[in-house]
Short mmCIF file of C-alpha atoms in Angstrom, two decimals:
data_model
loop_
_atom_site.label_atom_id
_atom_site.label_comp_id
_atom_site.label_asym_id
_atom_site.label_seq_id
_atom_site.Cartn_x
_atom_site.Cartn_y
_atom_site.Cartn_z
CA MET A 1 0.00 0.00 0.00
CA ILE A 2 1.24 3.49 -0.85
CA THR A 3 1.37 5.70 2.21
CA ARG A 4 0.20 9.29 2.18
CA ARG A 5 3.80 10.48 2.45
CA THR A 6 4.93 8.27 -0.43
CA PHE A 7 1.98 9.43 -2.53
CA PHE A 8 2.92 13.08 -2.11
CA LYS A 9 6.57 12.29 -2.89
CA LEU A 10 5.48 10.63 -6.13
CA LEU A 11 3.18 13.53 -6.90
CA ALA A 12 5.96 16.04 -6.29
CA GLY A 13 8.37 14.03 -8.40
CA THR A 14 5.87 13.82 -11.24
CA ALA A 15 5.21 17.56 -11.10
CA ALA A 16 8.94 18.29 -11.10
CA GLY A 17 9.39 15.99 -14.09
CA ILE A 18 6.61 17.71 -16.00
CA LEU A 19 8.07 21.13 -15.26
CA THR A 20 11.53 19.96 -16.31
CA LEU A 21 10.23 18.51 -19.59
CA GLY A 22 8.16 21.63 -20.20
CA GLY A 23 11.18 23.85 -19.64
CA TYR A 24 13.28 21.73 -21.98
CA ALA A 25 10.63 21.70 -24.72
CA GLY A 26 9.86 25.40 -24.38
CA ALA A 27 13.35 26.82 -23.92
CA VAL A 28 16.29 24.45 -24.26
CA GLU A 29 15.50 22.56 -27.44
CA PRO A 30 13.93 25.35 -29.53
CA LEU A 31 16.29 28.11 -28.37
CA LEU A 32 19.61 26.59 -27.35
CA ARG A 33 20.09 23.55 -29.58
CA LEU A 34 21.15 23.66 -33.22
CA GLU A 35 22.38 20.66 -35.16
CA ALA A 36 24.07 20.25 -38.52
CA THR A 37 22.56 17.03 -39.82
CA PRO A 38 24.71 15.28 -42.44
CA TYR A 39 23.52 13.20 -45.39
CA ARG A 40 25.70 11.53 -47.99
CA LEU A 41 24.17 9.90 -51.06
CA THR A 42 24.53 9.38 -54.78
CA PRO A 43 20.95 9.52 -56.08
CA PRO A 44 19.79 8.35 -59.51
CA HIS A 45 20.82 10.50 -62.47
CA TRP A 46 23.67 11.99 -60.47
CA PRO A 47 26.88 11.77 -62.56
CA LYS A 48 29.70 9.63 -61.26
CA GLY A 49 32.48 11.73 -59.79
CA GLN A 50 30.39 14.91 -59.53
CA LYS A 51 30.61 16.30 -56.01
CA LEU A 52 28.24 18.88 -54.56
CA ARG A 53 27.58 20.02 -50.98
CA ILE A 54 24.16 21.52 -50.33
CA VAL A 55 23.44 23.41 -47.12
CA ALA A 56 19.68 23.70 -46.54
CA LEU A 57 17.76 25.85 -44.04
CA ALA A 58 14.01 25.72 -43.52
CA ASP A 59 11.21 27.23 -41.46
CA PHE A 60 12.79 30.17 -39.62
CA HIS A 61 9.36 31.52 -38.55
CA ALA A 62 10.83 34.88 -37.53
CA CYS A 63 9.25 36.36 -34.39
CA GLU A 64 10.08 37.79 -30.98
CA PRO A 65 11.31 36.34 -28.69
CA TRP A 66 11.74 32.89 -30.23
CA MET A 67 13.42 33.73 -33.56
CA PRO A 68 14.59 37.37 -33.59
CA ALA A 69 16.74 38.82 -36.33
CA ASP A 70 19.96 38.45 -34.35
CA ARG A 71 19.34 34.73 -33.85
CA ILE A 72 18.65 34.33 -37.57
CA ALA A 73 21.93 36.12 -38.30
CA SER A 74 23.79 33.81 -35.91
CA ILE A 75 22.28 30.71 -37.54
CA CYS A 76 23.26 32.02 -40.98
CA ASP A 77 26.82 32.77 -39.83
CA TYR A 78 27.08 29.18 -38.63
CA ALA A 79 25.65 27.87 -41.91
CA ASN A 80 28.40 29.75 -43.75
CA THR A 81 31.01 27.63 -41.92
CA LEU A 82 29.57 24.36 -43.25
CA GLY A 83 31.21 24.59 -46.67
CA GLY A 84 28.16 24.56 -48.90
CA ASP A 85 28.69 24.87 -52.64
CA VAL A 86 25.11 26.09 -52.79
CA ILE A 87 22.71 27.17 -50.03
CA VAL A 88 18.98 26.61 -50.32
CA LEU A 89 16.14 28.08 -48.26
CA LEU A 90 13.00 25.98 -48.07
CA GLY A 91 10.36 28.54 -47.05
CA ASP A 92 8.35 29.82 -44.07
CA TYR A 93 10.27 32.89 -42.99
CA MET A 94 7.10 34.43 -41.53
CA SER A 95 5.51 33.33 -38.27
CA GLY A 96 1.83 32.75 -37.63
CA MET A 97 2.18 31.99 -33.91
CA LYS A 98 -0.01 33.84 -31.43
CA LEU A 99 2.37 33.31 -28.48
CA VAL A 100 4.85 36.01 -29.47
CA THR A 101 5.96 39.33 -28.02
CA GLY A 102 6.58 41.01 -31.36
CA VAL A 103 6.80 40.71 -35.13
CA VAL A 104 10.12 40.74 -36.96
CA PRO A 105 9.56 42.88 -40.10
CA PRO A 106 10.39 41.15 -43.39
CA ALA A 107 13.15 43.67 -44.16
CA GLU A 108 14.89 42.72 -40.89
CA TRP A 109 14.78 38.94 -41.22
CA ALA A 110 15.70 39.18 -44.91
CA LYS A 111 18.71 41.33 -44.01
CA ALA A 112 19.83 38.70 -41.51
CA ILE A 113 19.40 35.91 -44.06
CA SER A 114 21.42 37.89 -46.62
CA ARG A 115 24.55 37.02 -44.62
CA LEU A 116 24.45 33.60 -46.29
CA LYS A 117 27.12 33.12 -48.95
CA ALA A 118 28.01 30.22 -51.25
CA PRO A 119 29.91 29.79 -54.54
CA TYR A 120 26.74 28.93 -56.50
CA GLY A 121 24.57 31.36 -54.59
CA VAL A 122 21.60 31.27 -52.25
CA HIS A 123 18.33 29.97 -53.71
CA ALA A 124 15.00 30.28 -51.93
CA ILE A 125 11.38 29.27 -52.19
CA CYS A 126 8.47 30.52 -50.07
CA GLY A 127 6.15 28.51 -47.85
CA ASN A 128 2.55 28.49 -46.73
CA HIS A 129 3.06 30.89 -43.80
CA ASP A 130 4.73 33.41 -46.10
CA TRP A 131 1.47 33.39 -48.02
CA TRP A 132 -0.94 33.11 -45.09
CA GLN A 133 0.57 36.03 -43.15
CA ASP A 134 0.38 38.36 -46.17
CA LYS A 135 -3.20 39.63 -46.00
CA GLN A 136 -2.89 41.60 -49.24
CA ALA A 137 -1.60 38.58 -51.14
CA GLN A 138 -4.54 36.55 -49.81
CA GLU A 139 -7.22 39.16 -50.48
CA LEU A 140 -6.02 40.13 -53.97
CA ARG A 141 -4.78 36.66 -54.93
CA LEU A 142 -1.37 38.07 -55.78
CA LYS A 143 1.30 35.93 -57.43
CA GLU A 144 3.97 36.76 -54.87
CA THR A 145 4.23 37.85 -51.24
CA VAL A 146 6.11 40.38 -49.16
CA ALA A 147 8.53 37.54 -48.36
CA HIS A 148 9.40 37.10 -52.04
CA ARG A 149 10.10 40.81 -52.35
CA ALA A 150 12.10 41.06 -49.11
CA LEU A 151 14.43 38.22 -50.11
CA ARG A 152 14.83 39.50 -53.64
CA ALA A 153 15.68 42.97 -52.34
CA GLU A 154 18.66 41.41 -50.55
CA GLY A 155 19.95 39.78 -53.73
CA ILE A 156 18.67 36.28 -52.99
CA THR A 157 17.32 34.25 -55.92
CA VAL A 158 13.68 33.42 -55.18
CA HIS A 159 12.16 30.61 -57.21
CA SER A 160 8.49 30.48 -58.09
CA ASN A 161 7.98 27.56 -60.49
CA THR A 162 11.36 28.38 -62.01
CA ALA A 163 14.60 26.54 -62.72
CA VAL A 164 18.18 27.72 -63.14
CA LYS A 165 21.28 25.91 -64.34
CA LEU A 166 24.32 26.17 -62.08
CA GLY A 167 27.72 24.55 -61.68
CA THR A 168 30.54 24.35 -64.19
CA ASP A 169 30.67 23.26 -67.81
CA ALA A 170 32.08 19.94 -66.64
CA HIS A 171 29.69 19.47 -63.72
CA PRO A 172 26.40 21.34 -64.26
CA PHE A 173 23.22 20.89 -62.24
CA TRP A 174 19.77 22.46 -62.02
CA ILE A 175 17.99 24.02 -59.06
CA ALA A 176 14.22 24.00 -59.60
CA GLY A 177 11.91 25.67 -57.09
CA LEU A 178 8.14 25.22 -56.79
CA GLU A 179 5.71 27.84 -55.59
CA ASP A 180 3.81 26.88 -52.48
CA GLN A 181 1.28 24.05 -52.57
CA TRP A 182 -0.94 25.62 -49.88
CA ALA A 183 -0.63 29.27 -50.94
CA TYR A 184 -4.25 30.50 -50.88
CA LEU A 185 -6.59 29.90 -47.97
CA THR A 186 -9.96 28.96 -49.44
CA GLY A 187 -11.69 27.84 -46.24
CA ARG A 188 -10.94 27.03 -42.64
CA TYR A 189 -9.27 23.74 -43.51
CA THR A 190 -8.73 24.07 -47.26
CA GLN A 191 -6.05 25.65 -49.41
CA ARG A 192 -5.22 26.09 -53.08
CA GLY A 193 -1.68 25.86 -54.31
CA LEU A 194 0.27 27.79 -56.91
CA ASP A 195 2.78 25.03 -57.61
CA ASP A 196 3.36 24.03 -61.23
CA LEU A 197 5.57 20.96 -61.35
CA PRO A 198 5.12 20.21 -65.10
CA GLY A 199 5.78 23.84 -66.04
CA THR A 200 8.86 23.97 -63.84
CA MET A 201 10.29 20.74 -65.24
CA ALA A 202 9.67 21.99 -68.81
CA GLN A 203 12.31 24.67 -68.21
CA ILE A 204 15.03 22.03 -67.85
CA THR A 205 16.66 21.78 -71.27
CA ASP A 206 19.34 19.11 -70.92
CA ASP A 207 20.27 15.98 -68.98
CA ALA A 208 22.15 17.68 -66.12
CA PRO A 209 20.91 16.47 -62.69
CA VAL A 210 18.00 18.26 -61.01
CA ILE A 211 17.51 19.27 -57.38
CA LEU A 212 13.90 20.23 -56.64
CA LEU A 213 12.90 22.59 -53.82
CA ALA A 214 9.31 22.14 -52.57
CA HIS A 215 8.21 23.56 -49.22
CA GLU A 216 5.64 20.86 -48.46
CA PRO A 217 6.81 17.27 -49.07
CA ASP A 218 3.30 16.24 -50.17
CA ILE A 219 4.28 16.79 -53.82
CA PHE A 220 6.82 13.96 -53.68
CA PRO A 221 4.61 11.15 -55.11
CA LYS A 222 4.21 13.25 -58.27
CA VAL A 223 7.90 14.11 -58.68
CA PRO A 224 9.30 12.44 -61.83
CA GLU A 225 12.31 10.11 -61.82
CA ARG A 226 14.18 12.81 -63.74
CA VAL A 227 14.69 14.66 -60.42
CA SER A 228 17.73 13.41 -58.51
CA LEU A 229 16.75 14.85 -55.15
CA THR A 230 13.75 16.69 -53.67
CA LEU A 231 14.26 18.89 -50.61
CA SER A 232 11.40 19.99 -48.35
CA GLY A 233 10.66 21.53 -44.96
CA HIS A 234 7.25 22.42 -43.50
CA THR A 235 6.74 19.50 -41.09
CA HIS A 236 9.33 20.52 -38.44
CA GLY A 237 9.96 16.81 -37.97
CA GLY A 238 6.62 16.78 -36.20
CA GLN A 239 7.99 19.49 -33.84
CA VAL A 240 7.07 17.17 -30.98
CA ASN A 241 8.50 13.69 -31.47
CA LEU A 242 7.73 11.34 -28.60
CA PHE A 243 10.11 8.45 -29.25
CA GLY A 244 8.98 8.09 -32.85
CA TRP A 245 5.38 9.16 -32.37
CA THR A 246 4.58 12.53 -33.94
CA PRO A 247 1.04 13.49 -32.88
CA VAL A 248 0.67 16.49 -35.22
CA VAL A 249 2.02 16.46 -38.78
CA PRO A 250 0.74 19.05 -41.30
CA SER A 251 0.52 16.66 -44.23
CA ARG A 252 -2.24 14.71 -45.89
CA PHE A 253 0.11 11.72 -45.77
CA GLY A 254 0.39 11.79 -41.98
CA SER A 255 3.86 10.73 -40.83
CA ARG A 256 4.92 9.28 -44.19
CA TYR A 257 7.12 12.31 -44.96
CA VAL A 258 7.49 13.78 -41.49
CA TYR A 259 11.29 13.82 -41.43
CA GLY A 260 14.54 12.63 -42.93
CA HIS A 261 15.63 10.71 -46.01
CA LYS A 262 12.87 8.89 -47.88
CA VAL A 263 13.31 6.68 -50.95
CA GLU A 264 10.31 5.64 -53.03
CA ASP A 265 10.55 3.96 -56.43
CA GLY A 266 14.18 4.98 -56.65
CA ARG A 267 13.36 8.65 -56.05
CA ASN A 268 14.96 10.52 -53.15
CA LEU A 269 13.45 13.05 -50.72
CA ILE A 270 15.04 14.71 -47.69
CA VAL A 271 12.72 16.55 -45.28
CA SER A 272 14.29 19.05 -42.90
CA GLY A 273 13.25 19.35 -39.28
CA GLY A 274 13.50 23.12 -39.70
CA LEU A 275 14.65 25.84 -37.33
CA GLY A 276 11.68 27.61 -35.78
CA CYS A 277 8.30 26.77 -34.30
CA SER A 278 4.73 26.85 -35.55
CA ILE A 279 1.46 26.99 -33.58
CA ALA A 280 3.28 26.76 -30.22
CA PRO A 281 6.85 27.67 -29.23
CA VAL A 282 7.90 24.16 -28.26
CA ARG A 283 10.11 21.48 -29.74
CA PHE A 284 10.71 18.07 -28.21
CA GLY A 285 12.70 15.28 -29.85
CA SER A 286 13.05 17.42 -32.98
CA PRO A 287 15.82 19.98 -32.41
CA PRO A 288 16.43 22.81 -34.87
CA GLU A 289 18.71 21.72 -37.67
CA ILE A 290 20.61 22.73 -40.78
CA LEU A 291 20.97 20.05 -43.46
CA VAL A 292 24.42 19.35 -44.91
CA ILE A 293 23.98 17.10 -47.95
CA ASP A 294 26.95 15.69 -49.85
CA LEU A 295 26.05 14.36 -53.29
CA GLY A 296 28.30 12.16 -55.36
#
């Protein structure tokens, strides 16, 4: 039989544990941890002997106090030390969280991101929150958002169903970037995308390998074999990962593309766990990360 004293000891211990876990999830993991997650692969259609290092950042969700401009700048300074031949940004620079103390203006977070440098440049796409937090873009059904313009003003290449050929004459490759698949809110739980995968792929004019940027990984089943690697963010690795169980994943496929390297029918996808937070400022079992992907 548990005595009254033992019961209260257990109760106190449980409360302390809950407070400790809450403090970790609300402060330590989202604010103090940052990992560089390495991947090394030679995907289909990637030429033998062609080496490329991609550094990928996703889901900043700029806001005070969780992701202020100075923290974004610090993350970008660290990313510059990782030796990327090309740096890609996978969307969601804006934050839609209610639990914030202030908004970081687009000009400020874009200025911080502009610190990123790589030999083949910095290439960005926008995400659903960049669209959802732009009231004018929603109301007028514009074709770009304030996030597109802020990044472009800092000299960053922003892709919107566009492709560009990079590399050298001996080792060329394509970066293709889709517009967001959830861009327009059409109802409380419904969205309409502006992505055009066929139109984007039609811009690729030779057999050089293709890297596709798509904010939401849900497009992956439609990605053709011609694409060597698809890179996505959006899911935050579930943001709360309880020993492999991710209770909330913003995808119609559930946990199928929640995080990491996925291979289906010989096609390759890597989903970033991202950097910031959405809905609530907590992360547990899914620390902020920068992807470092070595191809070839």
